[in-house]
Coordinates of C-alpha atoms and ligand atoms in Angstrom, one line a residue:
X192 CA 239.3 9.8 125.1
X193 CA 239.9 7.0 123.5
X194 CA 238.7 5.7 120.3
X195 CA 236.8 2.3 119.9
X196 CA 236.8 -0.5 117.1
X197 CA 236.0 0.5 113.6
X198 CA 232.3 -0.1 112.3
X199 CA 233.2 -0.3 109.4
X200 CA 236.8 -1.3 109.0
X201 CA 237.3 2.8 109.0
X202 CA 235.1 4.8 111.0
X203 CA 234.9 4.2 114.7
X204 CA 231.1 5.0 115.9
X205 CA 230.5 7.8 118.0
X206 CA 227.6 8.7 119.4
X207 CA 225.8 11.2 122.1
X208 CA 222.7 12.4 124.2
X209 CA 222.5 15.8 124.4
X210 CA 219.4 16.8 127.0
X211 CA 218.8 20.3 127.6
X212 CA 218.3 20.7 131.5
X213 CA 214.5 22.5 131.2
X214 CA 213.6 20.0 133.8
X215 CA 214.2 16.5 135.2
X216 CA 215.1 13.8 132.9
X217 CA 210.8 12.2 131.8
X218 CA 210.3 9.5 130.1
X219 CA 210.1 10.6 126.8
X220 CA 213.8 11.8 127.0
X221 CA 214.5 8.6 128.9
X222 CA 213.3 6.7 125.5
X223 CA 215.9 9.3 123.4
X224 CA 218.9 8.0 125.9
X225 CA 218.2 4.3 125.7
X226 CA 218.0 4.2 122.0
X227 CA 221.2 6.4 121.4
X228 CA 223.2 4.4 124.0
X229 CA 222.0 1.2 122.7
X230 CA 222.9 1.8 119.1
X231 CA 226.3 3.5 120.3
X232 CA 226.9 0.4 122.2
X233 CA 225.7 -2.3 119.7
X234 CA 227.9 -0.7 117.5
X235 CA 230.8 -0.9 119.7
X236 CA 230.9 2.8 119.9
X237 CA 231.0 5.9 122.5
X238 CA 228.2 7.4 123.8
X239 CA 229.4 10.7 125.0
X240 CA 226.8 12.9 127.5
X241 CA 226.6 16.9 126.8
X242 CA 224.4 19.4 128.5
X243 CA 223.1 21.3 126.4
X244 CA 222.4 24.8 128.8
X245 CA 223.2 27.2 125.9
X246 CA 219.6 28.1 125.7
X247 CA 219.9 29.8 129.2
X248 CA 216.5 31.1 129.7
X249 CA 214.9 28.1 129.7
X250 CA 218.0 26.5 131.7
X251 CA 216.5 24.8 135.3
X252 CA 219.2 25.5 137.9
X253 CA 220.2 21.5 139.0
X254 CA 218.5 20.2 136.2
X255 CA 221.6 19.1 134.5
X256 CA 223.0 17.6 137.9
X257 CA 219.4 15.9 138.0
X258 CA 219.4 14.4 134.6
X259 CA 223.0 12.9 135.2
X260 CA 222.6 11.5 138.3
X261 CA 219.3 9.8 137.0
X262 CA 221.3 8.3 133.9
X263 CA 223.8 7.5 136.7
X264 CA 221.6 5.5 138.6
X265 CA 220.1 3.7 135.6
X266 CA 223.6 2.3 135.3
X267 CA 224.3 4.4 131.6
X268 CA 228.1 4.6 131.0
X269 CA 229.4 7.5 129.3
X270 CA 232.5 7.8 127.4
X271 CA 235.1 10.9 128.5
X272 CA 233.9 14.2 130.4
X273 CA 230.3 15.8 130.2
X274 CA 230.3 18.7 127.3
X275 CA 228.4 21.8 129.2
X276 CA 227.1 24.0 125.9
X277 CA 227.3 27.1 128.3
X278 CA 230.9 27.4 128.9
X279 CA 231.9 27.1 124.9
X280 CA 230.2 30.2 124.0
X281 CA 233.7 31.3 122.4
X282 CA 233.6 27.9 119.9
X283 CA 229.7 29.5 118.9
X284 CA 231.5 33.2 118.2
X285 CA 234.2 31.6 116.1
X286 CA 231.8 30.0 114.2
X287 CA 229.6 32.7 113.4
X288 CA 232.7 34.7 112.6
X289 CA 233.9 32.5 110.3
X290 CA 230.3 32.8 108.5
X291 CA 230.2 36.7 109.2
X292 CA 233.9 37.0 107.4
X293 CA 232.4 34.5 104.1
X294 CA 229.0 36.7 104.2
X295 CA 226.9 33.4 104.7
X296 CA 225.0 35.4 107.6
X297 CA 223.8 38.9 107.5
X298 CA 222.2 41.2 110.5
X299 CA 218.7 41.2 110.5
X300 CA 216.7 43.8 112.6
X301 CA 213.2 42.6 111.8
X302 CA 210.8 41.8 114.7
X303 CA 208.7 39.2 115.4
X304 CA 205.9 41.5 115.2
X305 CA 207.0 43.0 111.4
X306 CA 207.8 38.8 110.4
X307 CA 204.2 37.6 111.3
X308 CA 202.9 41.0 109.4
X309 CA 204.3 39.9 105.7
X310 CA 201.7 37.2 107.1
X311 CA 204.0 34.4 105.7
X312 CA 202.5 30.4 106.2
X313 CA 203.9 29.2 109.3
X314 CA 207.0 27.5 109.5
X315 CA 207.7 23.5 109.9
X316 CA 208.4 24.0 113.7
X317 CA 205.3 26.2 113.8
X318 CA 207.9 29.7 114.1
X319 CA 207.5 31.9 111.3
X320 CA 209.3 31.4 108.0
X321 CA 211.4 34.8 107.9
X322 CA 210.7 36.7 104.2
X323 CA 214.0 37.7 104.0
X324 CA 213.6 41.5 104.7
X325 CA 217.1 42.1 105.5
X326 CA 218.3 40.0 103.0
X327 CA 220.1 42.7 100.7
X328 CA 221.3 45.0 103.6
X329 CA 219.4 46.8 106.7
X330 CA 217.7 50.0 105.8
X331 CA 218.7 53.5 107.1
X332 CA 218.3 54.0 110.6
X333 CA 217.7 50.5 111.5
X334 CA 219.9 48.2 114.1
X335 CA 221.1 44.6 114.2
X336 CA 218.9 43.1 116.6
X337 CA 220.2 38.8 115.6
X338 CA 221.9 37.5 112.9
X339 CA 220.2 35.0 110.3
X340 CA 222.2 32.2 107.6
X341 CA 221.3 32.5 104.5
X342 CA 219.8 29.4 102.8
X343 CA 220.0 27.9 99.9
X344 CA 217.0 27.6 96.9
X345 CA 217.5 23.8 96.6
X346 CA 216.2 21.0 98.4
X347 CA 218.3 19.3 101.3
X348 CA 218.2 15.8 101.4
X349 CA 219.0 12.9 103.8
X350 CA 219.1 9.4 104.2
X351 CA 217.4 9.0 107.8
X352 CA 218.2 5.2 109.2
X353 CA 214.8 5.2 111.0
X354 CA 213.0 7.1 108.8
X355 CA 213.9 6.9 105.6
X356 CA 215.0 9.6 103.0
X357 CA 213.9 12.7 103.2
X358 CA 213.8 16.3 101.7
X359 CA 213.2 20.0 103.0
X360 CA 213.2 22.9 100.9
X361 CA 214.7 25.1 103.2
X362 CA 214.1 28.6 101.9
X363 CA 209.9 27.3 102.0
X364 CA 209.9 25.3 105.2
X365 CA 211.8 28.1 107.1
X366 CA 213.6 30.8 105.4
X367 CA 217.0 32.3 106.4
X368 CA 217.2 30.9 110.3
X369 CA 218.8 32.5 113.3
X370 CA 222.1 31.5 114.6
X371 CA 222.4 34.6 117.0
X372 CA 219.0 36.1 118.7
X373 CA 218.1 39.2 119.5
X374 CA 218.5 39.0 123.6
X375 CA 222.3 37.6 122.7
X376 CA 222.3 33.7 123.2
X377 CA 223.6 31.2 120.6
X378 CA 221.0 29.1 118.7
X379 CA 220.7 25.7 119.4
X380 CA 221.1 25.3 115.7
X381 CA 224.4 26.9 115.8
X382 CA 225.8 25.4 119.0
X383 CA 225.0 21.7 117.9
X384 CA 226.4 21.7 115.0
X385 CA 229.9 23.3 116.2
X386 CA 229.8 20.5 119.3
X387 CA 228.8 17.6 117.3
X388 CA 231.7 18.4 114.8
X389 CA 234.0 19.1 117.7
X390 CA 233.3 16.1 119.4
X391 CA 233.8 14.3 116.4
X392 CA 230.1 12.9 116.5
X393 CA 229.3 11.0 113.7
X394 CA 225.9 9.0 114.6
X395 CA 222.9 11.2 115.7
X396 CA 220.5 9.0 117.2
X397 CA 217.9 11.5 119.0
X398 CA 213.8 12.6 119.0
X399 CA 212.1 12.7 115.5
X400 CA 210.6 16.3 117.0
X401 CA 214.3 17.5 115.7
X402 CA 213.6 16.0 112.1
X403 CA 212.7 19.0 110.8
X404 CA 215.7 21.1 112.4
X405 CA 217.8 18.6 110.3
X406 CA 218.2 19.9 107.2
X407 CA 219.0 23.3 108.6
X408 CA 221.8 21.6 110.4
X409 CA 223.4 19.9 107.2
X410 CA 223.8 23.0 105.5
X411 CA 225.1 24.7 108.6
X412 CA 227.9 22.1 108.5
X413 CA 227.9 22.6 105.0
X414 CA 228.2 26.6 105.4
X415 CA 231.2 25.8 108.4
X416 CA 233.1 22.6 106.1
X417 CA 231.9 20.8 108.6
X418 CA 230.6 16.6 108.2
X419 CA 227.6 15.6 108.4
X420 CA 226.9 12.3 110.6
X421 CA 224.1 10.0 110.0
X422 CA 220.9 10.6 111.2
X423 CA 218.1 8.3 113.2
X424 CA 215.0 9.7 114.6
X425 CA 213.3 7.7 116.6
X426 CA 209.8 8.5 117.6
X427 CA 209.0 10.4 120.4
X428 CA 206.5 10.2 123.2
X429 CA 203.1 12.1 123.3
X430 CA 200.6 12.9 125.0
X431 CA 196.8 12.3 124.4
X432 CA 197.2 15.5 122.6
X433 CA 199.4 14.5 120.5
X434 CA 202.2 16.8 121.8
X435 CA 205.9 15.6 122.6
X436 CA 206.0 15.0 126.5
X437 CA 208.0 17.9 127.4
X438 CA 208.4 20.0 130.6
X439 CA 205.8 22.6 129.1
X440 CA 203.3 19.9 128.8
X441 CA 203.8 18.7 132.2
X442 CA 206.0 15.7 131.8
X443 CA 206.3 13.6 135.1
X444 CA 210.3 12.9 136.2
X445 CA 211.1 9.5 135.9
X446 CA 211.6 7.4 139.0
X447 CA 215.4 5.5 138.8
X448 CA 214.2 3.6 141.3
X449 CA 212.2 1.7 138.9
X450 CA 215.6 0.3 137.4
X451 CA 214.7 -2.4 134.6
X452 CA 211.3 -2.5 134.4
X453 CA 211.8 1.5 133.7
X454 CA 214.4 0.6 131.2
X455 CA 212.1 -2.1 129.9
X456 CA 209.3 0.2 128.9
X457 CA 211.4 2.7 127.2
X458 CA 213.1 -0.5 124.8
X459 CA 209.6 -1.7 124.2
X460 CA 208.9 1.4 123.4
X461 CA 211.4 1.4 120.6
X462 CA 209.8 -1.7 119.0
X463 CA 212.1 -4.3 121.3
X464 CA 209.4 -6.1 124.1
X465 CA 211.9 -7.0 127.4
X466 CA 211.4 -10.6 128.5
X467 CA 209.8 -10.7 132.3
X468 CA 212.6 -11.7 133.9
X469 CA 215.1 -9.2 132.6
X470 CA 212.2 -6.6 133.3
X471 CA 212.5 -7.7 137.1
X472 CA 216.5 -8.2 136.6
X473 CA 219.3 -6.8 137.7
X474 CA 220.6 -3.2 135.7
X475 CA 223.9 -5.1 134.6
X476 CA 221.7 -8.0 133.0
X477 CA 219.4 -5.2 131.6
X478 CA 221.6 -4.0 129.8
X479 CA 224.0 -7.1 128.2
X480 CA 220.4 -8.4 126.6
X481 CA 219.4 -5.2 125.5
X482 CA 222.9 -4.2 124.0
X483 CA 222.6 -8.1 122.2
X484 CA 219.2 -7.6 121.4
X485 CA 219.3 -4.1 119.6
X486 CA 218.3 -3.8 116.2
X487 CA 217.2 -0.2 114.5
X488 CA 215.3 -1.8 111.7
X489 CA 212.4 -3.0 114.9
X490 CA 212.3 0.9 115.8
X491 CA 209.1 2.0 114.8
X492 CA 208.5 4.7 111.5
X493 CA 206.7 7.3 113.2
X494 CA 207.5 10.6 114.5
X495 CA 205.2 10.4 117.2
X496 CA 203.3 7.6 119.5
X497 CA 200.9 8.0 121.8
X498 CA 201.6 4.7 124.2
X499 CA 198.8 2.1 125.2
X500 CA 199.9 1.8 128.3
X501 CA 200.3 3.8 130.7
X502 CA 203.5 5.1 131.1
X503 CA 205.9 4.0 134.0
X504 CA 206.3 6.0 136.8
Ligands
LIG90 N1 218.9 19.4 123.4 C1 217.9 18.8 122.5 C2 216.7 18.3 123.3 O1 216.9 18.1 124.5 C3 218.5 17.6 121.7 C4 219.4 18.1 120.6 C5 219.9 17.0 119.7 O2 219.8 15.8 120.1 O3 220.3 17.4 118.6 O4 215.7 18.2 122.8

């Protein structure tokens, strides 16, 4: 793969999208690929594509193959091969070896049923923040069922480049997280943070529903001497109900068909109103004004939007 010019005289920019194939590519993901490609792009950076499967449960079978022939038709580029999170499973183990061997994890054998009875307040992503009941060791007679990192009693803060600085006390918002479940697959915690580090990811543009798993995955990196990139959340799509569009809330597959004027609403969207005739353009003019035209600064400060119009098909 190769590397592109410097950003900043040192650091060459290198971005990603990183769907998770629970269904065809909608529109609110659709927004998440246009703003991380264009800011890859006006950066004169990669954009690199990764599938992130590890989550297999909720895996659609031709999902993934869905998703990147709709990016495909919409004339996105990506740099090098696609990254499938299901078939680095080995890269996850080494990683929560590494932790196991430093004790920054420990084996937890609480269920879901025992967390919600220390009736903790709910966590920021509405789980449950975990009391730490295995914290100091697991009692007599009772067996591993995941494995939880240990978190730290000080806030974590970051600089986002959408919006703003933030903080999350970690240890209140969600307690000692897990990077291994109980049924045996990978968090998506865990699993990003080794892949962004390993593809040498160092921009995160991507949906501000993932703010709050932000902090958690700083002081993973931290935990793994891993860097951190910088982060930009844009704001991501609801519905009337104020909830992200999702495949559980009955998101509609976009239609590539649509070409630019699909493209169009995503950027306006993201604060940047198309012009009508590269709306009704080609894909290849589409993109050179958008790329020209990017700025984050127009992106709104929200974490969610409801849009006016209706959405495109
Ligand atoms: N796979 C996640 C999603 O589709 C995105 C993860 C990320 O960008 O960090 O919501």
């Amino acid at each position: 793969m190769s590397l592109s010019k410097p950003v900043d005289g040192h650091t060459p920019y290198r971005g990603r999208f990183a769907p998770s194939p629970t269904g065809p590519l909608h529109f609110g993901s659709l927004v998440t690929a246009v703003g991380s490609y264009l800011d890859a792009r006006a950066n004169d950076g990669e954009w690199l594509l990764r599938i992130e499967d590890v989550d297999q449960p909720r895996t659609l079978p031709g999902a993934a193959d869905d998703i990147q022939r709709t990016l495909e038709a919409l004339a996105f580029e990506w740099d090098g091969e696609v990254l499938i999170q299901s078939r680095r499973l080995d890269l996850y183990r080494a990683a929560l070896t590494r932790l196991q061997v430093d004790g920054q994890v420990y084996p937890c054998a609480c269920s879901r049923r025992e967390i919600a009875a220390c009736s903790p307040p709910p966590a920021v992503d509405g789980g449950l923040v975990y009391p730490g009941s295995c914290r100091a060791g697991l009692a007599a007679g009772r067996a591993a069922r995941a494995w939880r990192m240990r978190v730290p009693e000080c806030e974590i803060r970051f600089d986002d480049r959408v919006q703003g600085t933030l903080r999350q006390d970690l240890a209140r918002a969600v307690g000692d997280f897990i990077l291994l479940r109980a049924d045996g697959q990978y968090a998506y915690q865990l699993a990003v943070v080794v892949d962004d580090a390993a593809q040498g990811v160092n921009a995160v543009v991507r949906g501000a529903d993932l703010l709050d798993s932000t902090a958690r995955q700083i002081w993973l990196q931290q935990g793994l001497a891993l860097p951190t990139p910088t982060y930009a959340h844009l704001p991501v799509v609801s519905n009337a109900a104020g909830e992200k569009l999702s495949k559980q809330t009955g998101a509609a597959a976009v239609d590539a068909a649509a070409g630019s004027t699909l493209l169009a609403a995503a950027l306006n969207f993201l604060g940047h109103p198309v012009p009508a005739e590269i709306r009704s353009g080609a894909l290849r003019d589409f993109w050179s004004w958008a790329v020209a035209s990017w700025s984050i600064q127009r992106v709104p400060v929200q974490r969610s939007v409801f849009p006016r119009q209706r959405l495109p098909p």
